[in-house]
Amino acid sequence: MPDGPVRIAILGAGFAALSAARELRRRAPDVSITLIAPRAEFVYLPSLIWVPTGIRRAADLVLPLARFLDDLRIEHFPASVTGLRDGGRTIVTDQGEVSNDALLIATGSRFLNGLPGIENALTLCAGVGAAEEIGARLRQMRGGHLAFGFAGNPKEPTAVRGGPMFELLFGVDTWLRQQGRRQQFTLSFFNPTAEPGKRLGPKAMTLLLNEMSERGISTHLGHKLTAFSDSAISTEGGELPADLILFMPGLSGPAWAANSGLQLSAGGFFLADEFCAVQAGERVFVAGDAGSYPGPDWLPKQAHMADLQARAAAENLLLSLEGQAPRARARPELICIVDSVNAGMLIYRDAKRGWVLPSSRVFHWAKRYFERHYLRVFR
């Protein structure tokens, strides 16, 4: 244990950061904890799928964290991280430097936006503004071609977030049918792989593609993306007409990771071991989308997995301060409800099994219940 008051720094204000904050305070009532993020607010990203169709407003999903942080006696340092020094003991930000005795990185990932013409696409998980713009564009359109898709990181296959795009696709289809406007639009789904959603499991992938077929949604699969324009998606397998492109790019680590002096994976993420400790770092841990972890090739980058990693990382961080070996491991687990506005398909996967329950209204309401339950903690 370092001499004097122990100073722990958490980078970020998303799922992993807040779960780690709660776990650290629960286990260590007397340590000093500083949370470094540009704003003391939390965005509930899983419900952005409901903003374009009007089920949720953006304001419903952005929560101020002042009370949460005050209750846990956590200081907020409003800044953007730009790098690390001294093996992680010094955090460099646009508002100055912050020292620490132990560091937990939970700043999330960033999108790979290098595809030519990417400015012609809207990315749902880019934030509440993007979700609102998608809704505004859909309401302005009187018909046309809507194209939905996602891609990965060629250097790191697990760095992909496809679930929200399946949900947006099925949700917009349902919403247009409810409005009596579906016949005025053609909907298509594109992906550079021939088996999109494979990481959810073969049965889930089959059900998702069958759902598209039943809804009259065409597919353009297995062709490398080359460019976007204001009227089409260009691939090595031809062009796909698109008056509105809704696209989730692959993921990489935060831009400042290159200035951290820590070991990174091929895809640009902080390279972690089974205990969420960043390799080549001392008392530096990572949780959530910023990290690259050992495990199955389907290991998800989603909120639930981030929470599991955060709890393990927090426990191991405190053990490291006591000079003890880490022992907590984040159990690989995927839980996903693929929502479609009025129903949902439940997908589960862990190291031993995987199963899918077909679309049901029960799962839509379960997703809404989980949202209320989760947000209540931070309110």
mmCIF file of C-alpha atoms in Angstrom:
data_model
loop_
_atom_site.group_PDB
_atom_site.id
_atom_site.type_symbol
_atom_site.label_atom_id
_atom_site.label_comp_id
_atom_site.label_asym_id
_atom_site.label_seq_id
_atom_site.Cartn_x
_atom_site.Cartn_y
_atom_site.Cartn_z
ATOM 1 C CA MET A 1 0.000 0.000 0.000
ATOM 2 C CA PRO A 2 1.469 3.426 -0.935
ATOM 3 C CA ASP A 3 2.360 5.821 1.892
ATOM 4 C CA GLY A 4 -0.313 8.414 2.666
ATOM 5 C CA PRO A 5 -3.884 8.529 1.339
ATOM 6 C CA VAL A 6 -4.440 6.077 -1.521
ATOM 7 C CA ARG A 7 -5.425 7.821 -4.760
ATOM 8 C CA ILE A 8 -7.365 5.857 -7.353
ATOM 9 C CA ALA A 9 -8.234 7.349 -10.735
ATOM 10 C CA ILE A 10 -11.004 6.135 -13.031
ATOM 11 C CA LEU A 11 -11.015 7.274 -16.645
ATOM 12 C CA GLY A 12 -14.459 7.511 -18.242
ATOM 13 C CA ALA A 13 -18.121 7.870 -17.271
ATOM 14 C CA GLY A 14 -19.776 4.907 -19.000
ATOM 15 C CA PHE A 15 -20.940 1.494 -17.826
ATOM 16 C CA ALA A 16 -17.508 0.157 -16.875
ATOM 17 C CA ALA A 17 -16.430 3.359 -15.133
ATOM 18 C CA LEU A 18 -19.535 3.673 -12.981
ATOM 19 C CA SER A 19 -19.669 -0.018 -12.087
ATOM 20 C CA ALA A 20 -16.012 0.142 -11.076
ATOM 21 C CA ALA A 21 -16.678 3.266 -9.001
ATOM 22 C CA ARG A 22 -19.430 1.540 -7.052
ATOM 23 C CA GLU A 23 -17.348 -1.584 -6.486
ATOM 24 C CA LEU A 24 -14.276 0.353 -5.383
ATOM 25 C CA ARG A 25 -16.213 2.441 -2.897
ATOM 26 C CA ARG A 26 -18.018 -0.624 -1.546
ATOM 27 C CA ARG A 27 -14.738 -2.451 -0.957
ATOM 28 C CA ALA A 28 -12.609 0.541 0.075
ATOM 29 C CA PRO A 29 -14.621 3.176 1.968
ATOM 30 C CA ASP A 30 -11.616 5.360 2.776
ATOM 31 C CA VAL A 31 -9.637 5.641 -0.448
ATOM 32 C CA SER A 32 -9.644 8.787 -2.579
ATOM 33 C CA ILE A 33 -11.321 8.244 -5.940
ATOM 34 C CA THR A 34 -11.203 10.685 -8.841
ATOM 35 C CA LEU A 35 -13.286 10.196 -11.964
ATOM 36 C CA ILE A 36 -11.848 11.897 -15.039
ATOM 37 C CA ALA A 37 -14.287 12.578 -17.876
ATOM 38 C CA PRO A 38 -15.261 15.631 -19.938
ATOM 39 C CA ARG A 39 -18.722 15.785 -18.342
ATOM 40 C CA ALA A 40 -20.287 14.342 -15.204
ATOM 41 C CA GLU A 41 -23.041 12.614 -17.136
ATOM 42 C CA PHE A 42 -23.938 9.097 -18.185
ATOM 43 C CA VAL A 43 -25.546 8.150 -21.510
ATOM 44 C CA TYR A 44 -27.581 4.942 -21.501
ATOM 45 C CA LEU A 45 -26.473 3.739 -24.937
ATOM 46 C CA PRO A 46 -28.624 0.538 -25.178
ATOM 47 C CA SER A 47 -31.802 2.602 -25.453
ATOM 48 C CA LEU A 48 -30.571 4.829 -28.286
ATOM 49 C CA ILE A 49 -32.304 2.323 -30.589
ATOM 50 C CA TRP A 50 -35.640 3.766 -29.407
ATOM 51 C CA VAL A 51 -34.842 7.427 -30.050
ATOM 52 C CA PRO A 52 -35.348 7.397 -33.867
ATOM 53 C CA THR A 53 -38.794 5.810 -33.514
ATOM 54 C CA GLY A 54 -39.888 8.098 -30.681
ATOM 55 C CA ILE A 55 -40.139 5.580 -27.857
ATOM 56 C CA ARG A 56 -37.448 7.506 -26.021
ATOM 57 C CA ARG A 57 -36.253 11.092 -26.116
ATOM 58 C CA ALA A 58 -32.569 11.808 -25.915
ATOM 59 C CA ALA A 59 -33.143 13.665 -22.641
ATOM 60 C CA ASP A 60 -34.465 10.435 -21.106
ATOM 61 C CA LEU A 61 -31.113 8.739 -21.602
ATOM 62 C CA VAL A 62 -28.632 11.402 -20.453
ATOM 63 C CA LEU A 63 -28.275 11.405 -16.683
ATOM 64 C CA PRO A 64 -26.307 13.961 -14.633
ATOM 65 C CA LEU A 65 -23.967 12.199 -12.214
ATOM 66 C CA ALA A 66 -23.448 14.910 -9.606
ATOM 67 C CA ARG A 67 -25.626 13.200 -7.005
ATOM 68 C CA PHE A 68 -24.213 9.738 -7.756
ATOM 69 C CA LEU A 69 -20.651 10.983 -7.375
ATOM 70 C CA ASP A 70 -21.488 12.968 -4.253
ATOM 71 C CA ASP A 71 -23.125 9.955 -2.610
ATOM 72 C CA LEU A 72 -20.015 7.847 -3.284
ATOM 73 C CA ARG A 73 -17.648 10.686 -2.300
ATOM 74 C CA ILE A 74 -15.960 10.672 -5.702
ATOM 75 C CA GLU A 75 -14.321 13.780 -7.123
ATOM 76 C CA HIS A 76 -15.030 14.652 -10.744
ATOM 77 C CA PHE A 77 -12.128 16.119 -12.713
ATOM 78 C CA PRO A 78 -13.660 17.572 -15.922
ATOM 79 C CA ALA A 79 -11.149 16.888 -18.667
ATOM 80 C CA SER A 80 -10.327 14.787 -21.719
ATOM 81 C CA VAL A 81 -7.451 12.341 -21.379
ATOM 82 C CA THR A 82 -4.645 12.852 -23.902
ATOM 83 C CA GLY A 83 -2.083 10.341 -22.633
ATOM 84 C CA LEU A 84 -0.248 8.759 -19.705
ATOM 85 C CA ARG A 85 3.244 9.043 -18.264
ATOM 86 C CA ASP A 86 5.315 7.164 -15.700
ATOM 87 C CA GLY A 87 3.719 3.813 -16.483
ATOM 88 C CA GLY A 88 0.267 5.155 -15.753
ATOM 89 C CA ARG A 89 1.011 7.029 -12.527
ATOM 90 C CA THR A 90 0.495 10.370 -14.269
ATOM 91 C CA ILE A 91 -2.598 11.068 -16.349
ATOM 92 C CA VAL A 92 -2.168 13.773 -18.965
ATOM 93 C CA THR A 93 -5.330 15.720 -19.832
ATOM 94 C CA ASP A 94 -6.294 18.889 -21.655
ATOM 95 C CA GLN A 95 -6.815 20.485 -18.232
ATOM 96 C CA GLY A 96 -3.564 19.451 -16.583
ATOM 97 C CA GLU A 97 -2.006 16.372 -15.047
ATOM 98 C CA VAL A 98 -3.423 14.075 -12.362
ATOM 99 C CA SER A 99 -1.314 11.688 -10.277
ATOM 100 C CA ASN A 100 -2.540 8.372 -8.932
ATOM 101 C CA ASP A 101 -1.496 5.248 -7.050
ATOM 102 C CA ALA A 102 -3.694 2.945 -9.148
ATOM 103 C CA LEU A 103 -5.507 3.491 -12.412
ATOM 104 C CA LEU A 104 -8.619 1.988 -13.984
ATOM 105 C CA ILE A 105 -9.140 2.763 -17.670
ATOM 106 C CA ALA A 106 -12.784 2.732 -18.773
ATOM 107 C CA THR A 107 -12.970 5.358 -21.509
ATOM 108 C CA GLY A 108 -14.570 3.041 -24.066
ATOM 109 C CA SER A 109 -13.593 2.637 -27.696
ATOM 110 C CA ARG A 110 -13.761 4.767 -30.819
ATOM 111 C CA PHE A 111 -15.129 4.108 -34.290
ATOM 112 C CA LEU A 112 -12.915 3.429 -37.295
ATOM 113 C CA ASN A 113 -14.158 6.186 -39.564
ATOM 114 C CA GLY A 114 -11.634 5.879 -42.361
ATOM 115 C CA LEU A 115 -13.930 4.546 -45.085
ATOM 116 C CA PRO A 116 -14.175 7.039 -47.997
ATOM 117 C CA GLY A 117 -17.467 8.919 -47.831
ATOM 118 C CA ILE A 118 -18.161 7.923 -44.215
ATOM 119 C CA GLU A 119 -19.631 11.390 -43.700
ATOM 120 C CA ASN A 120 -22.633 10.190 -45.732
ATOM 121 C CA ALA A 121 -23.539 7.657 -43.036
ATOM 122 C CA LEU A 122 -25.129 8.099 -39.627
ATOM 123 C CA THR A 123 -23.878 6.029 -36.680
ATOM 124 C CA LEU A 124 -26.477 5.337 -33.998
ATOM 125 C CA CYS A 125 -24.028 4.758 -31.133
ATOM 126 C CA ALA A 126 -22.137 7.961 -31.883
ATOM 127 C CA GLY A 127 -24.450 9.532 -29.305
ATOM 128 C CA VAL A 128 -27.831 11.086 -28.666
ATOM 129 C CA GLY A 129 -27.332 13.676 -31.407
ATOM 130 C CA ALA A 130 -26.860 10.975 -34.032
ATOM 131 C CA ALA A 131 -29.910 9.072 -32.801
ATOM 132 C CA GLU A 132 -32.021 12.233 -33.002
ATOM 133 C CA GLU A 133 -30.762 12.989 -36.499
ATOM 134 C CA ILE A 134 -31.692 9.492 -37.672
ATOM 135 C CA GLY A 135 -35.224 10.030 -36.385
ATOM 136 C CA ALA A 136 -35.472 13.446 -38.038
ATOM 137 C CA ARG A 137 -34.276 12.087 -41.389
ATOM 138 C CA LEU A 138 -36.736 9.193 -41.278
ATOM 139 C CA ARG A 139 -39.640 11.540 -40.584
ATOM 140 C CA GLN A 140 -38.638 13.818 -43.462
ATOM 141 C CA MET A 141 -38.461 11.005 -46.009
ATOM 142 C CA ARG A 142 -41.531 10.086 -48.041
ATOM 143 C CA GLY A 143 -39.921 6.935 -49.394
ATOM 144 C CA GLY A 144 -36.647 5.590 -50.723
ATOM 145 C CA HIS A 145 -33.841 3.172 -49.977
ATOM 146 C CA LEU A 146 -32.754 2.619 -46.367
ATOM 147 C CA ALA A 147 -29.499 0.694 -45.888
ATOM 148 C CA PHE A 148 -28.405 -0.706 -42.517
ATOM 149 C CA GLY A 149 -25.052 -2.321 -41.803
ATOM 150 C CA PHE A 150 -22.006 -2.709 -39.636
ATOM 151 C CA ALA A 151 -18.362 -3.718 -39.959
ATOM 152 C CA GLY A 152 -15.487 -4.829 -37.739
ATOM 153 C CA ASN A 153 -11.839 -4.142 -37.119
ATOM 154 C CA PRO A 154 -9.790 -6.273 -39.536
ATOM 155 C CA LYS A 155 -6.970 -6.442 -36.996
ATOM 156 C CA GLU A 156 -9.214 -7.514 -34.105
ATOM 157 C CA PRO A 157 -12.313 -9.571 -34.995
ATOM 158 C CA THR A 158 -13.993 -9.095 -31.600
ATOM 159 C CA ALA A 159 -14.016 -5.301 -32.044
ATOM 160 C CA VAL A 160 -17.474 -5.110 -33.540
ATOM 161 C CA ARG A 161 -20.877 -3.907 -32.306
ATOM 162 C CA GLY A 162 -23.571 -5.365 -34.506
ATOM 163 C CA GLY A 163 -26.464 -5.894 -32.101
ATOM 164 C CA PRO A 164 -27.760 -2.299 -32.148
ATOM 165 C CA MET A 165 -27.887 -2.356 -35.957
ATOM 166 C CA PHE A 166 -30.068 -5.467 -36.002
ATOM 167 C CA GLU A 167 -32.322 -3.716 -33.495
ATOM 168 C CA LEU A 168 -32.442 -0.478 -35.475
ATOM 169 C CA LEU A 169 -33.203 -2.396 -38.664
ATOM 170 C CA PHE A 170 -36.094 -4.373 -37.207
ATOM 171 C CA GLY A 171 -37.313 -1.408 -35.169
ATOM 172 C CA VAL A 172 -37.517 0.928 -38.165
ATOM 173 C CA ASP A 173 -39.267 -1.785 -40.193
ATOM 174 C CA THR A 174 -41.886 -2.235 -37.447
ATOM 175 C CA TRP A 175 -42.298 1.534 -37.003
ATOM 176 C CA LEU A 176 -42.857 2.104 -40.722
ATOM 177 C CA ARG A 177 -45.472 -0.666 -40.765
ATOM 178 C CA GLN A 178 -47.236 0.880 -37.780
ATOM 179 C CA GLN A 179 -47.395 4.152 -39.712
ATOM 180 C CA GLY A 180 -48.622 2.474 -42.891
ATOM 181 C CA ARG A 181 -45.520 3.685 -44.779
ATOM 182 C CA ARG A 182 -43.488 0.498 -45.147
ATOM 183 C CA GLN A 183 -44.476 -0.050 -48.794
ATOM 184 C CA GLN A 184 -42.874 3.288 -49.716
ATOM 185 C CA PHE A 185 -39.415 2.112 -48.631
ATOM 186 C CA THR A 186 -36.981 -0.621 -49.511
ATOM 187 C CA LEU A 187 -34.863 -1.816 -46.616
ATOM 188 C CA SER A 188 -31.536 -3.583 -47.055
ATOM 189 C CA PHE A 189 -28.874 -4.953 -44.756
ATOM 190 C CA PHE A 190 -25.194 -5.054 -45.710
ATOM 191 C CA ASN A 191 -22.099 -6.530 -44.125
ATOM 192 C CA PRO A 192 -18.616 -7.315 -45.428
ATOM 193 C CA THR A 193 -18.785 -10.835 -43.952
ATOM 194 C CA ALA A 194 -20.931 -13.650 -45.310
ATOM 195 C CA GLU A 195 -22.115 -14.553 -41.801
ATOM 196 C CA PRO A 196 -23.083 -11.374 -39.918
ATOM 197 C CA GLY A 197 -23.959 -11.938 -36.309
ATOM 198 C CA LYS A 198 -22.029 -15.207 -36.162
ATOM 199 C CA ARG A 199 -20.546 -14.214 -32.809
ATOM 200 C CA LEU A 200 -24.044 -14.376 -31.342
ATOM 201 C CA GLY A 201 -24.081 -18.067 -32.240
ATOM 202 C CA PRO A 202 -25.061 -19.989 -35.396
ATOM 203 C CA LYS A 203 -28.696 -20.400 -34.343
ATOM 204 C CA ALA A 204 -29.059 -16.693 -33.585
ATOM 205 C CA MET A 205 -27.491 -15.750 -36.912
ATOM 206 C CA THR A 206 -29.910 -18.006 -38.775
ATOM 207 C CA LEU A 207 -32.908 -16.571 -36.945
ATOM 208 C CA LEU A 208 -31.791 -13.002 -37.642
ATOM 209 C CA LEU A 209 -31.368 -13.647 -41.368
ATOM 210 C CA ASN A 210 -34.698 -15.487 -41.492
ATOM 211 C CA GLU A 211 -36.333 -12.521 -39.786
ATOM 212 C CA MET A 212 -34.985 -10.237 -42.494
ATOM 213 C CA SER A 213 -36.345 -12.501 -45.202
ATOM 214 C CA GLU A 214 -39.778 -12.626 -43.586
ATOM 215 C CA ARG A 215 -39.866 -8.830 -43.345
ATOM 216 C CA GLY A 216 -38.889 -8.344 -46.978
ATOM 217 C CA ILE A 217 -35.462 -6.938 -46.121
ATOM 218 C CA SER A 218 -32.827 -7.681 -48.763
ATOM 219 C CA THR A 219 -29.228 -8.539 -47.886
ATOM 220 C CA HIS A 220 -25.857 -7.714 -49.456
ATOM 221 C CA LEU A 221 -23.300 -9.891 -47.668
ATOM 222 C CA GLY A 222 -19.724 -11.017 -48.018
ATOM 223 C CA HIS A 223 -18.372 -8.081 -50.023
ATOM 224 C CA LYS A 224 -15.715 -5.675 -48.789
ATOM 225 C CA LEU A 225 -16.941 -2.104 -48.402
ATOM 226 C CA THR A 226 -15.069 0.428 -50.534
ATOM 227 C CA ALA A 227 -16.941 3.743 -50.216
ATOM 228 C CA PHE A 228 -20.162 5.541 -49.318
ATOM 229 C CA SER A 229 -21.847 8.309 -51.273
ATOM 230 C CA ASP A 230 -25.053 10.284 -50.841
ATOM 231 C CA SER A 231 -26.927 7.737 -52.949
ATOM 232 C CA ALA A 232 -25.120 4.391 -52.726
ATOM 233 C CA ILE A 233 -22.829 1.998 -50.902
ATOM 234 C CA SER A 234 -19.952 0.750 -53.022
ATOM 235 C CA THR A 235 -18.559 -2.720 -52.382
ATOM 236 C CA GLU A 236 -16.313 -5.135 -54.216
ATOM 237 C CA GLY A 237 -19.507 -6.987 -55.105
ATOM 238 C CA GLY A 238 -21.294 -4.015 -56.652
ATOM 239 C CA GLU A 239 -23.300 -1.006 -55.511
ATOM 240 C CA LEU A 240 -26.248 -0.887 -53.169
ATOM 241 C CA PRO A 241 -28.650 2.072 -53.582
ATOM 242 C CA ALA A 242 -29.119 4.077 -50.392
ATOM 243 C CA ASP A 243 -30.923 7.342 -49.726
ATOM 244 C CA LEU A 244 -30.057 6.968 -46.045
ATOM 245 C CA ILE A 245 -27.084 4.941 -44.783
ATOM 246 C CA LEU A 246 -27.179 3.788 -41.166
ATOM 247 C CA PHE A 247 -23.831 2.219 -40.370
ATOM 248 C CA MET A 248 -21.854 1.041 -37.326
ATOM 249 C CA PRO A 249 -18.105 1.054 -38.099
ATOM 250 C CA GLY A 250 -15.645 -1.293 -36.466
ATOM 251 C CA LEU A 251 -14.057 -0.325 -33.162
ATOM 252 C CA SER A 252 -10.563 0.550 -32.014
ATOM 253 C CA GLY A 253 -9.071 1.722 -28.744
ATOM 254 C CA PRO A 254 -9.254 5.367 -27.656
ATOM 255 C CA ALA A 255 -7.148 7.751 -29.743
ATOM 256 C CA TRP A 256 -5.012 8.715 -26.742
ATOM 257 C CA ALA A 257 -3.930 5.078 -26.202
ATOM 258 C CA ALA A 258 -1.033 5.657 -28.583
ATOM 259 C CA ASN A 259 0.301 8.223 -26.093
ATOM 260 C CA SER A 260 -0.071 5.982 -23.041
ATOM 261 C CA GLY A 261 3.234 4.116 -23.176
ATOM 262 C CA LEU A 262 1.278 0.924 -22.411
ATOM 263 C CA GLN A 263 1.088 -2.248 -24.458
ATOM 264 C CA LEU A 264 -1.658 -2.262 -27.101
ATOM 265 C CA SER A 265 -3.297 -5.031 -29.082
ATOM 266 C CA ALA A 266 -3.163 -5.250 -32.870
ATOM 267 C CA GLY A 267 -6.516 -3.446 -32.999
ATOM 268 C CA GLY A 268 -5.351 -0.534 -30.831
ATOM 269 C CA PHE A 269 -6.873 -1.585 -27.479
ATOM 270 C CA PHE A 270 -5.156 -1.823 -24.106
ATOM 271 C CA LEU A 271 -3.851 -5.374 -23.929
ATOM 272 C CA ALA A 272 -5.159 -7.012 -20.757
ATOM 273 C CA ASP A 273 -4.676 -10.361 -19.045
ATOM 274 C CA GLU A 274 -7.390 -12.580 -17.564
ATOM 275 C CA PHE A 275 -7.510 -10.329 -14.480
ATOM 276 C CA CYS A 276 -8.113 -7.131 -16.505
ATOM 277 C CA ALA A 277 -4.589 -5.918 -15.703
ATOM 278 C CA VAL A 278 -2.966 -4.000 -18.536
ATOM 279 C CA GLN A 279 0.143 -5.814 -19.636
ATOM 280 C CA ALA A 280 3.433 -3.956 -19.125
ATOM 281 C CA GLY A 281 1.705 -1.664 -16.621
ATOM 282 C CA GLU A 282 1.847 -1.578 -12.821
ATOM 283 C CA ARG A 283 -1.429 -1.145 -10.952
ATOM 284 C CA VAL A 284 -3.115 -0.263 -14.239
ATOM 285 C CA PHE A 285 -6.369 -2.041 -15.074
ATOM 286 C CA VAL A 286 -8.912 -1.789 -17.868
ATOM 287 C CA ALA A 287 -12.612 -2.609 -18.136
ATOM 288 C CA GLY A 288 -15.117 -2.324 -20.958
ATOM 289 C CA ASP A 289 -14.570 -1.492 -24.592
ATOM 290 C CA ALA A 290 -11.141 0.104 -24.149
ATOM 291 C CA GLY A 291 -9.518 -3.272 -23.502
ATOM 292 C CA SER A 292 -8.531 -6.379 -25.438
ATOM 293 C CA TYR A 293 -9.003 -9.472 -23.285
ATOM 294 C CA PRO A 294 -8.196 -13.175 -23.529
ATOM 295 C CA GLY A 295 -11.236 -15.346 -24.040
ATOM 296 C CA PRO A 296 -13.545 -16.789 -26.690
ATOM 297 C CA ASP A 297 -13.744 -15.226 -30.133
ATOM 298 C CA TRP A 298 -17.329 -14.173 -29.405
ATOM 299 C CA LEU A 299 -16.401 -12.142 -26.294
ATOM 300 C CA PRO A 300 -18.801 -9.188 -26.594
ATOM 301 C CA LYS A 301 -18.201 -5.487 -26.348
ATOM 302 C CA GLN A 302 -21.446 -4.651 -24.587
ATOM 303 C CA ALA A 303 -22.636 -3.088 -21.347
ATOM 304 C CA HIS A 304 -23.182 -6.353 -19.475
ATOM 305 C CA MET A 305 -19.672 -7.604 -20.186
ATOM 306 C CA ALA A 306 -18.266 -4.191 -19.256
ATOM 307 C CA ASP A 307 -19.962 -4.432 -15.861
ATOM 308 C CA LEU A 308 -18.476 -7.888 -15.235
ATOM 309 C CA GLN A 309 -15.013 -6.688 -16.216
ATOM 310 C CA ALA A 310 -15.356 -3.581 -14.055
ATOM 311 C CA ARG A 311 -16.140 -5.548 -10.917
ATOM 312 C CA ALA A 312 -13.213 -7.906 -11.503
ATOM 313 C CA ALA A 313 -10.850 -5.037 -12.306
ATOM 314 C CA ALA A 314 -11.883 -3.109 -9.182
ATOM 315 C CA GLU A 315 -11.273 -6.092 -6.912
ATOM 316 C CA ASN A 316 -7.893 -6.833 -8.467
ATOM 317 C CA LEU A 317 -6.853 -3.177 -8.344
ATOM 318 C CA LEU A 318 -7.397 -3.092 -4.587
ATOM 319 C CA LEU A 319 -5.541 -6.380 -4.181
ATOM 320 C CA SER A 320 -2.600 -4.895 -6.093
ATOM 321 C CA LEU A 321 -2.474 -1.966 -3.682
ATOM 322 C CA GLU A 322 -2.166 -4.473 -0.838
ATOM 323 C CA GLY A 323 0.644 -6.277 -2.642
ATOM 324 C CA GLN A 324 -1.523 -9.337 -3.248
ATOM 325 C CA ALA A 325 -1.940 -11.380 -6.405
ATOM 326 C CA PRO A 326 -5.106 -10.818 -8.465
ATOM 327 C CA ARG A 327 -7.823 -13.469 -8.250
ATOM 328 C CA ALA A 328 -11.028 -12.056 -9.790
ATOM 329 C CA ARG A 329 -11.871 -13.022 -13.364
ATOM 330 C CA ALA A 330 -14.669 -11.633 -15.503
ATOM 331 C CA ARG A 331 -16.875 -14.518 -16.618
ATOM 332 C CA PRO A 332 -17.335 -14.465 -20.427
ATOM 333 C CA GLU A 333 -21.057 -13.987 -20.943
ATOM 334 C CA LEU A 334 -23.228 -12.554 -23.693
ATOM 335 C CA ILE A 335 -26.805 -11.521 -22.955
ATOM 336 C CA CYS A 336 -28.636 -9.676 -25.693
ATOM 337 C CA ILE A 337 -32.254 -8.791 -26.394
ATOM 338 C CA VAL A 338 -32.580 -7.920 -30.069
ATOM 339 C CA ASP A 339 -35.509 -5.529 -29.845
ATOM 340 C CA SER A 340 -37.891 -4.614 -32.654
ATOM 341 C CA VAL A 341 -39.998 -1.834 -31.021
ATOM 342 C CA ASN A 342 -42.819 -4.128 -29.884
ATOM 343 C CA ALA A 343 -41.055 -7.485 -29.383
ATOM 344 C CA GLY A 344 -37.608 -8.915 -28.816
ATOM 345 C CA MET A 345 -35.441 -11.986 -29.316
ATOM 346 C CA LEU A 346 -33.360 -13.160 -26.339
ATOM 347 C CA ILE A 347 -29.839 -14.441 -27.049
ATOM 348 C CA TYR A 348 -27.557 -15.958 -24.418
ATOM 349 C CA ARG A 349 -24.052 -17.371 -24.659
ATOM 350 C CA ASP A 350 -21.342 -18.398 -22.209
ATOM 351 C CA ALA A 351 -18.395 -20.798 -22.190
ATOM 352 C CA LYS A 352 -20.611 -23.876 -21.923
ATOM 353 C CA ARG A 353 -23.798 -23.157 -23.794
ATOM 354 C CA GLY A 354 -25.700 -20.834 -26.052
ATOM 355 C CA TRP A 355 -29.379 -20.530 -26.747
ATOM 356 C CA VAL A 356 -31.931 -18.280 -28.414
ATOM 357 C CA LEU A 357 -35.558 -17.633 -27.515
ATOM 358 C CA PRO A 358 -37.656 -16.437 -30.458
ATOM 359 C CA SER A 359 -39.249 -13.018 -30.694
ATOM 360 C CA SER A 360 -41.794 -12.211 -27.985
ATOM 361 C CA ARG A 361 -43.424 -9.087 -26.601
ATOM 362 C CA VAL A 362 -42.255 -10.240 -23.159
ATOM 363 C CA PHE A 363 -38.624 -9.575 -24.061
ATOM 364 C CA HIS A 364 -39.369 -6.059 -25.295
ATOM 365 C CA TRP A 365 -40.868 -5.200 -21.933
ATOM 366 C CA ALA A 366 -38.011 -6.987 -20.156
ATOM 367 C CA LYS A 367 -35.563 -4.692 -21.946
ATOM 368 C CA ARG A 368 -37.535 -1.652 -20.845
ATOM 369 C CA TYR A 369 -37.690 -2.964 -17.289
ATOM 370 C CA PHE A 370 -33.923 -3.467 -17.223
ATOM 371 C CA GLU A 371 -33.458 0.101 -18.455
ATOM 372 C CA ARG A 372 -35.546 1.465 -15.575
ATOM 373 C CA HIS A 373 -33.783 -0.762 -13.059
ATOM 374 C CA TYR A 374 -30.319 0.260 -14.244
ATOM 375 C CA LEU A 375 -31.007 3.984 -14.462
ATOM 376 C CA ARG A 376 -32.568 4.029 -11.003
ATOM 377 C CA VAL A 377 -29.142 3.264 -9.526
ATOM 378 C CA PHE A 378 -27.631 6.417 -10.990
ATOM 379 C CA ARG A 379 -30.629 8.641 -10.405
#
